[in-house]
């Protein structure tokens, strides 16, 4: 008997440790769930961490209203199966209440508005810890973020004032009004996520696998034809065999051409791909060299 | 062989650390095209050719100033292994970041400029690696291209380093001559140094043997969370969730629970997929016992004939991490050690260590930011401790300032205070 864990089981153990630590030390945590593959894996890890008991915290979905229907159905089914309370914080409600103004034009997106909705939900429900499915390999400012990422009264991240994080000893002390964003899958890569989905037979929404869809091209990305996005001149929709590498707001999430209709084929594609998933499919990160860092400072996921 | 290798690097842009990591990622095809595009664009802006160090510097301030400020974690994989790099700045003012990166590392990668030999910074990095008990140290003698790939230059650095490292506790030390800039001996063996018979850096990282590094002898199970489903199906279920911090646990094993001292046997070790035959570090499992004992978070399950030291008086090495206040005798802090939380009072500063010369200042009255020293303290509750060099999990702790909630110190336990 060799006492060695496979890399997926070692990552799993680390994530479960973090999720239990939060359950033990915080009064009111919630798990942010977007329906994306990372939050799906995170939810599965939470299920494992507390079995045979239920996950001891609710799921929180910040809903831009611009959704893939398949993802919303999936979300509702998972919450029901697990018997976990689902809280939906709606960007539409924030807009209707006049607290943010919707962008207009063909490039309008609700991406940035989500921050206000999220911070309102945190205040309303008095969450003191929020699990997020961010990974450090996704983006360069995330590479520097702690597993326990401290947020002040305004939900802001201070990249230069982060607490040192040593061994597996996490400092979860906060004052009233502050909270911690917790990233239990920080050390996973995109490939790890897919390998885990395969090995553990984790269910995922159908749009991750190759399917036919009406798309149009913008800035080298394939965007789904949808009711929320105005098309500009020359953006003619056509049918293409595509899949999604990330799942977010339908107006800014690009699909990639692919015939990978099984997890095995997706893994082959991911292993061979030469573009990061955010670079290839997320308009929100293309704004500048430090787009993510700037949004995170404001309180973004 | 463990599939994940966590390694720490320390250094500044000048000694080529970022270039070396950039090279590892680039040559092992772990950087993506859009990242390379971004680096090319950024290099162009600065009027340089492709600058691989830009791959690793993540924050706006770092790119603007051309320095690494914080620990960055990077990931790459080869068919043999998955690698997690803790990339840390090398300057003395970032000692705390180095200590942070080193705390979880299996291996430390130390860069020495072949032209300059072992300098103060290399000594400091090696000392931190040994203090944090990183089991493997690889010294990359870099910029070999600038010394005509001379074997003599390499041997000279090796000799110098060995002499210095004799004063440290380093279980496994290797040397590799490289040029990060040209890629010699980074991923592939270089033709420019036929006299070097060892592996390339990547081959070394892929094959270094880490299996015996974890403690598989002393059973230590700090209880993290008590699972009580209170459902009809699992009416009386009471499981102790935690991460194995040492040893191998099996159903049927005799155990003792600290601090109560009650003994029982392991009924089962549970996971979502059912019970398992054994659990070892670093598995996260749920343990059930055959007797109903009052157990809560912060308690420790171990074997009756192999227990940690139970004490309130501890000697430890610490690295101070807070810029606003220093550590002084009589000051009080919160402590987190395994899953146990208590408060401590500093009784004494035995000495403060000059991390460049290893000189011990026994008259020191405080330990300030980035300084390392030996202290003794008393805790409000008994702690269950092992010597850090025997077990990194049960031998480590952090101190927290209760007024600011900052993590102010990292601690490595030496043992119970004498007298």
XYZ file of C-alpha atoms in Angstrom:
720
model
C 0.000 0.000 0.000
C 1.472 3.312 -0.970
C 0.155 6.240 0.993
C -0.215 8.613 -1.920
C -3.243 10.496 -3.139
C -3.883 11.240 -6.793
C -3.664 14.929 -7.600
C -7.458 15.225 -7.814
C -7.947 13.597 -4.414
C -5.314 15.854 -2.853
C -7.026 18.934 -4.293
C -10.378 17.587 -3.137
C -9.096 17.098 0.410
C -7.737 20.647 0.528
C -11.059 22.091 -0.677
C -13.113 20.045 1.777
C -10.854 21.184 4.609
C -11.515 24.808 3.688
C -15.287 24.338 3.412
C -15.486 22.676 6.818
C -13.302 25.358 8.358
C -15.723 28.038 7.187
C -18.747 26.091 8.436
C -17.069 25.810 11.839
C -15.938 29.409 12.230
C -18.538 31.588 10.522
C -22.114 32.250 11.517
C -23.719 32.915 8.185
C -21.899 31.665 5.091
C -23.363 31.199 1.622
C -22.131 29.451 -1.484
C -22.138 31.556 -4.642
C -23.485 29.475 -7.450
C -23.491 30.600 -11.058
C -24.233 27.318 -12.746
C -20.737 27.368 -14.192
C -18.586 24.257 -14.001
C -16.410 25.669 -11.226
C -19.331 26.411 -8.936
C -20.808 23.019 -9.818
C -17.625 21.286 -8.681
C -17.535 23.502 -5.590
C -21.107 22.497 -4.751
C -20.199 18.838 -5.177
C -17.253 19.317 -2.805
C -19.559 20.932 -0.242
C -21.867 17.949 -0.540
C -18.919 15.667 0.201
C -17.636 17.782 3.070
C -20.784 17.420 5.160
C -22.261 14.070 4.097
C -24.409 12.449 5.276
C -25.696 15.798 6.586
C -26.987 18.506 4.256
C -24.762 21.372 3.215
C -25.110 23.767 6.158
C -25.376 26.936 4.097
C -27.593 28.321 1.330
C -26.690 28.820 -2.329
C -26.639 32.383 -3.632
C -27.102 33.122 -7.307
C -26.503 36.641 -8.574
C -28.819 36.620 -11.532
C -28.219 39.116 -14.336
C -31.460 38.037 -15.984
C -29.465 37.264 -19.120
C -29.275 33.557 -18.661
C -28.926 30.357 -20.546
C -32.169 28.523 -19.791
C -30.328 25.193 -19.483
C -28.228 26.646 -16.663
C -31.180 27.973 -14.676
C -32.971 24.627 -14.932
C -29.828 22.898 -13.790
C -29.445 25.270 -10.832
C -32.999 24.689 -9.627
C -32.688 20.935 -9.943
C -29.407 20.776 -7.995
C -30.776 22.937 -5.183
C -33.881 20.753 -4.947
C -31.901 17.491 -4.993
C -29.566 18.683 -2.258
C -32.336 20.211 -0.180
C -30.376 23.429 0.020
C -32.047 26.832 0.123
C -31.463 28.861 -3.041
C -31.328 32.644 -2.750
C -31.553 34.536 -6.041
C -30.281 38.121 -5.999
C -31.594 39.803 -9.105
C -29.751 42.486 -11.040
C -33.111 43.399 -12.586
C -34.432 44.278 -9.121
C -31.421 46.515 -8.513
C -32.066 48.266 -11.835
C -35.807 48.605 -11.146
C -35.068 50.143 -7.757
C -32.946 52.746 -9.524
C -29.746 51.879 -7.673
C -27.808 51.230 -10.865
C -28.288 52.409 -14.405
C -28.347 49.906 -17.192
C -25.758 50.335 -19.945
C -27.206 50.905 -23.396
C -26.148 50.110 -26.944
C -24.970 47.005 -28.696
C -22.181 46.399 -26.190
C -24.344 46.851 -23.123
C -23.648 44.337 -20.392
C -24.864 43.787 -16.873
C -21.538 42.350 -15.804
C -20.428 45.295 -13.730
C -23.877 45.860 -12.263
C -23.703 42.471 -10.560
C -21.341 43.897 -7.967
C -24.036 46.211 -6.558
C -26.589 43.407 -6.459
C -24.134 41.080 -4.745
C -23.179 43.640 -2.099
C -26.861 44.353 -1.439
C -27.534 40.641 -0.969
C -24.613 40.374 1.451
C -25.993 43.231 3.485
C -29.589 42.028 3.396
C -28.754 38.476 4.461
C -25.831 39.472 6.684
C -23.508 36.959 5.079
C -20.109 36.854 6.761
C -18.466 34.400 4.357
C -19.155 33.776 0.689
C -17.746 30.843 -1.222
C -16.661 31.621 -4.744
C -15.503 29.232 -7.435
C -12.589 31.360 -8.645
C -9.359 29.606 -9.562
C -5.919 31.162 -9.456
C -4.982 29.927 -12.914
C -7.825 31.913 -14.453
C -6.410 35.371 -14.376
C -3.322 37.172 -13.140
C -4.798 39.185 -10.270
C -6.487 36.012 -9.018
C -3.059 34.354 -8.883
C -2.311 36.672 -5.983
C -5.532 36.337 -4.072
C -5.748 34.466 -0.802
C -8.064 31.524 -0.152
C -9.691 33.693 2.528
C -9.997 37.042 0.803
C -10.878 39.762 3.248
C -13.455 42.418 2.243
C -14.097 45.641 4.107
C -17.445 47.302 4.888
C -17.775 48.304 1.244
C -16.946 44.861 -0.099
C -13.612 46.095 -1.424
C -10.511 43.981 -1.950
C -7.166 45.515 -1.016
C -4.536 43.544 -2.946
C -1.633 45.128 -1.075
C -3.103 44.652 2.392
C -3.848 40.930 2.274
C -3.366 38.787 5.347
C -0.513 36.304 5.190
C -1.882 32.785 4.738
C 0.273 29.936 6.018
C -0.007 26.135 6.071
C -3.693 25.315 6.247
C -4.341 27.784 9.045
C -6.914 30.334 7.912
C -7.646 33.540 9.777
C -11.377 34.130 9.568
C -11.655 36.945 12.071
C -13.723 39.878 10.922
C -15.530 42.834 12.409
C -19.198 43.651 12.036
C -20.066 44.503 8.429
C -16.926 42.971 6.967
C -16.881 39.624 5.245
C -14.587 37.050 3.704
C -14.726 35.673 0.197
C -13.544 32.105 0.346
C -12.089 30.350 -2.687
C -11.838 26.649 -1.879
C -10.811 25.633 -5.409
C -8.042 28.239 -5.720
C -5.446 25.600 -6.569
C -7.451 23.804 -9.249
C -6.816 24.386 -12.937
C -9.320 24.220 -15.764
C -8.018 20.765 -16.646
C -8.336 19.572 -13.029
C -11.977 20.654 -13.027
C -12.738 18.677 -16.171
C -10.832 15.624 -14.999
C -12.757 15.719 -11.747
C -16.080 16.055 -13.576
C -15.127 12.959 -15.542
C -13.769 10.905 -12.660
C -16.599 11.733 -10.281
C -19.323 11.691 -12.937
C -20.390 15.199 -11.938
C -23.452 16.368 -13.831
C -23.095 19.590 -15.846
C -25.474 21.689 -17.959
C -25.747 20.545 -21.573
C -24.308 23.749 -23.064
C -20.789 22.693 -22.027
C -20.953 19.941 -24.612
C -20.986 20.479 -28.359
C -24.389 21.492 -29.682
C -25.809 23.406 -32.647
C -26.590 27.036 -31.946
C -27.290 30.277 -33.794
C -24.265 32.487 -33.194
C -22.733 35.668 -34.560
C -19.157 36.840 -34.504
C -17.955 39.852 -32.519
C -14.320 40.723 -31.759
C -13.286 37.209 -32.725
C -15.732 35.633 -30.267
C -18.857 33.659 -31.058
C -21.798 35.112 -29.168
C -25.151 33.358 -28.972
C -28.036 34.996 -30.770
C -30.209 36.118 -27.876
C -33.016 38.491 -27.035
C -30.835 40.837 -24.965
C -28.008 41.715 -27.356
C -28.438 44.218 -30.172
C -26.459 43.200 -33.190
C -24.290 45.655 -35.057
C -23.900 45.949 -38.809
C -22.493 42.848 -40.414
C -23.128 40.640 -37.408
C -25.198 38.028 -39.204
C -26.242 34.993 -37.150
C -25.460 31.556 -38.497
C -25.704 28.022 -37.190
C -22.529 26.497 -35.803
C -21.498 23.460 -33.771
C -20.229 25.016 -30.542
C -19.693 24.468 -26.840
C -19.055 26.793 -23.890
C -15.845 26.797 -21.882
C -17.230 29.164 -19.286
C -20.792 30.013 -18.412
C -21.810 33.507 -17.455
C -24.067 36.253 -18.686
C -25.264 35.238 -22.149
C -24.455 38.673 -23.598
C -20.733 38.451 -22.903
C -19.962 34.748 -22.859
C -18.479 33.426 -26.063
C -18.800 29.916 -27.406
C -16.006 28.027 -29.123
C -16.362 25.956 -32.248
C -16.172 22.365 -31.137
C -17.472 18.899 -31.822
C -16.548 17.681 -28.335
C -19.779 16.082 -27.195
C -18.361 14.001 -24.337
C -16.296 14.941 -21.288
C -13.399 12.856 -22.633
C -13.352 14.843 -25.854
C -13.597 18.120 -23.918
C -10.570 17.108 -21.850
C -8.612 16.376 -25.025
C -9.555 19.796 -26.331
C -8.684 21.573 -23.094
C -5.322 19.800 -22.932
C -4.520 20.854 -26.493
C -5.914 24.370 -26.418
C -3.619 27.334 -26.667
C -5.979 30.020 -25.334
C -6.961 30.631 -21.722
C -10.668 30.213 -21.150
C -11.134 33.825 -20.123
C -9.126 35.194 -23.029
C -11.077 33.093 -25.486
C -14.563 33.518 -24.186
C -14.981 36.439 -21.851
C -15.479 39.951 -23.144
C -15.392 41.257 -19.557
C -11.695 40.497 -19.189
C -10.637 41.993 -22.443
C -11.092 45.594 -21.411
C -7.548 46.139 -20.124
C -4.478 44.471 -18.677
C -5.890 44.942 -15.185
C -9.638 44.672 -15.861
C -10.226 41.924 -13.308
C -8.056 43.532 -10.623
C -10.011 46.768 -10.922
C -13.393 45.060 -10.719
C -12.301 42.952 -7.765
C -11.244 46.029 -5.826
C -14.830 47.266 -6.182
C -16.243 44.080 -4.710
C -16.710 41.840 -7.748
C -16.585 38.068 -7.313
C 5.361 9.321 -6.109
C 3.118 12.185 -5.133
C 1.340 13.606 -8.132
C 1.403 17.186 -6.898
C 4.686 18.938 -6.229
C 4.424 22.295 -4.489
C 7.558 24.342 -4.813
C 8.557 27.804 -3.703
C 10.859 30.208 -5.448
C 12.274 33.395 -4.108
C 14.236 36.083 -5.813
C 14.146 39.431 -7.550
C 13.888 40.174 -11.244
C 17.633 40.662 -11.370
C 18.585 37.107 -10.588
C 16.283 35.828 -13.250
C 13.664 34.124 -11.097
C 10.674 35.360 -13.060
C 12.499 34.587 -16.298
C 13.166 31.061 -15.074
C 9.522 30.473 -14.180
C 8.430 32.111 -17.411
C 10.797 29.733 -19.202
C 9.437 26.652 -17.384
C 5.889 27.626 -18.267
C 6.751 28.645 -21.816
C 8.907 25.656 -22.737
C 6.532 23.176 -21.114
C 3.761 24.828 -23.162
C 1.855 25.902 -20.094
C 1.391 29.500 -21.152
C -1.437 30.183 -23.516
C -1.329 32.189 -26.697
C -3.393 35.064 -25.340
C -1.048 35.291 -22.341
C 1.945 35.383 -24.663
C 0.236 38.066 -26.753
C -0.353 40.105 -23.612
C 3.276 39.700 -22.555
C 4.510 40.658 -26.005
C 2.354 43.772 -25.994
C 3.497 44.739 -22.508
C 7.153 44.087 -23.403
C 6.781 46.249 -26.494
C 5.369 49.073 -24.369
C 8.524 48.934 -22.283
C 10.672 48.815 -25.388
C 11.932 45.299 -24.761
C 11.948 42.004 -26.537
C 9.706 39.250 -25.155
C 10.212 39.623 -21.401
C 9.224 36.321 -19.795
C 9.244 37.856 -16.324
C 6.042 39.692 -17.264
C 4.237 36.369 -17.328
C 4.449 36.129 -13.590
C 3.894 39.637 -12.301
C 0.196 39.963 -11.707
C -0.798 43.155 -9.959
C -0.869 46.549 -11.615
C 1.647 47.976 -9.146
C 4.023 45.101 -9.796
C 3.975 45.559 -13.532
C 4.385 49.302 -13.177
C 7.323 49.004 -10.828
C 8.805 45.884 -12.388
C 8.924 44.087 -9.041
C 7.191 41.168 -7.389
C 5.428 42.240 -4.215
C 3.286 39.359 -3.120
C 3.142 35.609 -3.305
C 1.726 34.504 -6.649
C 0.593 30.971 -7.242
C 1.139 29.434 -10.675
C 0.195 26.090 -12.086
C 1.552 23.844 -14.716
C 1.464 20.172 -15.416
C 3.455 17.652 -17.362
C 2.330 14.091 -18.034
C 4.285 13.090 -14.920
C 3.223 15.644 -12.364
C 1.152 18.659 -11.495
C 3.109 21.617 -10.162
C 2.012 24.423 -7.887
C 4.553 27.224 -7.698
C 4.542 29.721 -4.852
C 6.409 32.563 -6.467
C 7.672 35.013 -3.867
C 9.697 38.214 -3.847
C 13.291 37.913 -2.695
C 14.059 41.197 -0.999
C 14.482 41.224 2.770
C 11.457 43.499 3.159
C 9.325 40.633 1.820
C 10.612 37.936 4.168
C 7.069 37.365 5.419
C 5.888 36.614 1.874
C 8.719 34.150 1.446
C 7.803 32.439 4.698
C 4.186 32.268 3.544
C 5.152 30.642 0.248
C 7.546 28.259 1.978
C 4.978 27.038 4.527
C 3.294 24.651 2.097
C 6.234 23.857 -0.177
C 7.761 20.408 -0.746
C 10.740 21.913 -2.507
C 12.553 25.245 -2.622
C 14.133 26.530 -5.775
C 16.970 28.923 -5.030
C 18.680 30.955 -7.720
C 22.314 31.912 -7.569
C 23.950 34.119 -10.192
C 26.990 32.191 -11.472
C 28.961 35.442 -11.689
C 28.319 36.552 -8.106
C 28.314 33.286 -6.229
C 26.510 32.850 -2.923
C 25.374 36.257 -1.731
C 23.469 37.446 1.297
C 20.140 36.872 -0.419
C 20.909 33.229 -1.247
C 21.851 32.603 2.371
C 18.657 34.209 3.570
C 16.481 32.168 1.223
C 18.212 28.948 2.192
C 17.798 29.719 5.852
C 14.066 30.358 5.440
C 13.710 27.125 3.488
C 15.395 25.197 6.293
C 13.475 27.036 9.039
C 10.189 26.146 7.342
C 11.449 22.568 6.882
C 11.157 22.404 3.137
C 12.560 18.900 2.597
C 14.200 19.482 -0.792
C 16.337 22.383 -1.961
C 17.416 22.825 -5.568
C 20.033 25.457 -6.234
C 19.879 26.716 -9.810
C 23.201 28.272 -10.703
C 21.850 30.742 -13.250
C 23.352 32.867 -16.022
C 25.783 30.131 -16.993
C 25.820 31.705 -20.472
C 27.594 34.716 -18.969
C 30.443 32.598 -17.581
C 31.009 30.672 -20.826
C 29.213 27.619 -19.423
C 32.271 26.975 -17.306
C 32.282 23.881 -15.089
C 34.765 25.564 -12.816
C 32.392 28.474 -12.143
C 29.607 26.007 -11.337
C 31.795 23.936 -9.007
C 32.918 27.059 -7.204
C 29.349 28.114 -6.418
C 28.496 24.573 -5.376
C 31.428 24.428 -2.992
C 30.573 27.805 -1.489
C 26.932 26.882 -1.035
C 27.687 23.482 0.518
C 29.954 25.066 3.041
C 27.255 27.496 4.102
C 24.460 24.887 4.044
C 26.339 22.700 6.513
C 25.146 25.102 9.191
C 21.540 24.523 8.154
C 19.355 21.484 8.376
C 18.775 20.513 4.749
C 17.811 16.877 4.089
C 18.189 16.975 0.306
C 20.293 19.453 -1.649
C 20.963 19.446 -5.410
C 22.637 21.806 -7.871
C 21.777 22.463 -11.517
C 23.668 24.810 -13.880
C 21.148 26.738 -16.008
C 20.591 29.734 -18.194
C 16.998 30.851 -17.720
C 17.344 33.373 -20.517
C 18.623 30.878 -23.099
C 16.744 27.886 -21.712
C 19.814 25.723 -20.979
C 18.990 22.807 -18.646
C 15.585 24.247 -17.791
C 13.315 21.883 -19.686
C 15.792 20.049 -21.882
C 19.370 19.092 -21.209
C 21.753 21.621 -22.686
C 24.431 20.799 -25.263
C 26.436 23.744 -24.014
C 27.373 21.953 -20.764
C 28.352 18.386 -21.668
C 30.297 18.143 -18.388
C 27.035 18.287 -16.404
C 25.663 14.786 -15.978
C 22.576 15.482 -13.891
C 18.992 16.048 -15.036
C 17.455 19.262 -16.352
C 15.490 21.292 -13.814
C 12.134 20.053 -15.096
C 13.240 16.412 -15.074
C 14.459 16.883 -11.521
C 11.134 18.430 -10.474
C 9.262 15.598 -12.150
C 11.173 12.868 -10.395
C 12.129 14.175 -6.956
C 10.888 11.675 -4.394
C 8.521 13.233 -1.849
C 6.623 10.191 -0.585
C 8.558 9.923 2.661
C 8.160 13.608 3.532
C 4.808 13.326 5.262
C 4.497 11.905 8.733
C 2.867 8.464 8.397
C 3.840 7.315 11.876
C 2.128 9.490 14.501
C -1.657 9.426 14.236
C -2.982 12.963 14.632
C -6.571 13.849 13.830
C -7.585 17.370 14.858
C -11.387 17.489 14.990
C -12.564 20.249 12.717
C -16.330 19.962 12.647
C -18.928 17.640 14.136
C -21.374 16.184 11.629
C -24.837 15.496 12.995
C -27.404 15.113 10.218
C -30.374 14.912 12.617
C -32.406 13.346 9.829
C -34.637 10.276 10.143
C -32.226 8.193 8.129
C -29.181 9.162 10.191
C -30.867 9.792 13.489
C -27.975 8.919 15.787
C -25.129 9.679 13.415
C -22.307 11.595 15.000
C -19.176 11.928 12.865
C -15.985 13.856 13.534
C -14.851 15.602 10.393
C -11.260 16.618 9.906
C -8.072 16.376 7.902
C -5.593 13.701 8.918
C -2.474 15.514 10.145
C -0.291 12.459 10.551
C -0.213 8.686 10.645
C -2.579 6.085 9.226
C -6.009 5.476 10.786
C -8.005 2.266 10.406
C -11.366 1.032 11.706
C -10.815 -0.931 14.903
C -7.829 1.165 16.026
C -7.648 2.095 19.696
C -7.768 5.845 20.079
C -7.632 8.452 22.806
C -9.312 11.841 22.610
C -7.529 14.920 23.916
C -7.994 16.834 26.142
C -10.546 14.570 27.863
C -8.336 11.451 27.773
C -11.329 9.188 27.049
C -10.475 6.095 25.048
C -12.480 4.358 22.361
C -12.018 2.541 19.064
C -12.640 3.712 15.514
C -16.021 2.430 14.316
C -15.719 3.625 10.738
C -14.027 6.161 8.499
C -16.698 7.664 6.274
C -16.794 9.458 2.961
C -19.757 10.258 0.742
C -19.063 7.097 -1.242
C -19.172 4.914 1.833
C -16.719 3.764 4.489
C -13.029 3.355 3.639
C -10.374 0.955 4.940
C -7.826 3.537 6.012
C -7.127 7.236 6.084
C -3.794 9.028 6.012
C -2.484 12.574 5.648
C -3.715 14.778 3.978
C -7.099 13.087 3.509
C -10.249 14.896 4.652
C -12.555 12.300 6.187
C -15.212 11.734 8.850
C -14.415 9.437 11.753
C -16.955 7.669 13.950
C -16.094 6.080 17.294
C -17.661 3.116 19.056
C -18.354 5.008 22.274
C -20.376 8.134 22.868
C -17.865 10.657 24.057
C -18.267 14.413 24.198
C -15.972 15.646 21.414
C -15.910 19.043 19.785
C -13.877 21.172 17.413
C -10.339 21.680 18.626
C -10.101 18.222 20.232
C -7.522 15.772 18.915
C -7.874 12.059 18.202
C -4.634 10.043 18.415
C -3.328 6.651 19.603
C -3.050 5.919 23.341
C 0.612 4.917 22.980
C 1.581 7.824 20.722
C 0.302 11.185 21.842
C 1.398 14.736 21.185
C 2.696 16.814 24.077
C -0.180 18.430 25.965
C 0.998 21.727 27.376
C 0.284 25.406 27.914
C 3.949 26.406 27.815
C 5.584 26.414 24.423
C 8.945 27.342 22.881
C 8.829 28.327 19.226
C 10.529 30.102 16.383
C 8.408 32.874 14.929
C 8.496 35.151 11.927
C 6.832 38.482 12.644
C 4.530 39.721 9.890
C 2.896 42.887 11.145
C 4.099 46.323 10.109
C 2.196 48.310 12.706
C 3.384 46.799 15.995
C 6.196 44.528 17.150
C 6.140 41.447 19.354
C 7.144 42.157 22.936
C 7.114 40.232 26.209
C 3.785 40.339 28.085
C 1.796 41.047 24.926
C -1.287 38.905 24.282
C -2.487 37.402 21.041
C -5.005 34.909 19.705
C -3.450 31.660 18.515
C -4.662 29.183 15.918
C -2.922 25.820 16.033
C -4.460 22.899 14.112
C -8.194 23.485 14.689
C -7.612 24.785 18.169
C -8.085 28.387 19.157
C -6.821 29.977 22.349
C -5.065 33.095 23.608
C -1.425 33.349 24.518
C 0.856 35.674 26.403
C 4.472 36.104 25.325
C 6.677 35.217 28.290
C 10.108 35.788 26.871
C 12.118 36.573 23.780
C 15.044 34.152 23.893
C 16.783 35.733 20.964
C 16.303 37.525 17.685
C 18.099 36.062 14.715
C 19.955 38.023 12.080
C 18.784 36.071 9.057
C 21.744 37.106 6.967
C 24.489 36.129 9.415
C 22.498 33.752 11.673
C 23.830 35.738 14.626
C 21.636 35.450 17.745
C 20.908 38.670 19.598
C 19.986 37.536 23.106
C 19.432 41.079 24.355
C 16.602 41.754 21.898
C 13.507 43.253 23.518
C 11.210 43.057 20.509
C 10.720 41.284 17.178
C 9.543 43.510 14.335
C 8.289 43.126 10.789
C 10.136 40.430 8.812
C 12.287 39.493 11.805
C 12.707 35.967 13.088
C 13.284 34.947 16.686
C 12.795 32.385 19.364
C 10.136 33.000 21.985
C 8.352 31.216 24.781
C 4.676 31.726 25.519
C 1.874 30.485 27.746
C -1.564 29.695 26.366
C -4.943 29.913 28.073
C -5.795 26.328 27.047
C -3.583 23.277 26.720
C -2.305 22.807 23.162
C -1.546 19.436 21.560
C 1.850 19.943 20.008
C 4.567 18.158 18.123
C 7.924 19.513 17.199
C 7.577 21.315 13.852
C 10.413 19.307 12.341
C 8.506 16.132 13.138
C 5.096 17.311 11.953
C 4.428 20.495 10.013
C 0.673 20.294 10.696
C 0.694 19.882 14.469
C 3.904 21.893 14.884
C 2.760 25.118 13.258
C 0.588 28.009 14.411
C -0.358 31.579 13.586
C -0.791 34.489 15.964
C -3.567 37.018 15.420
C -3.797 40.525 16.832
C -7.183 40.682 18.501
C -7.542 44.421 17.997
C -6.868 44.499 14.257
C -7.615 40.850 13.380
C -4.379 40.780 11.374
C -2.291 37.631 11.152
C 0.854 38.886 12.860
C 3.121 35.868 13.194
C 3.893 32.446 11.795
C 5.206 29.994 14.381
C 7.179 26.770 14.325
C 7.049 24.801 17.559
C 10.286 23.613 19.171
C 8.662 21.949 22.163
C 7.360 22.404 25.670
C 9.141 25.118 27.619
C 11.567 23.783 30.184
C 10.792 24.435 33.840
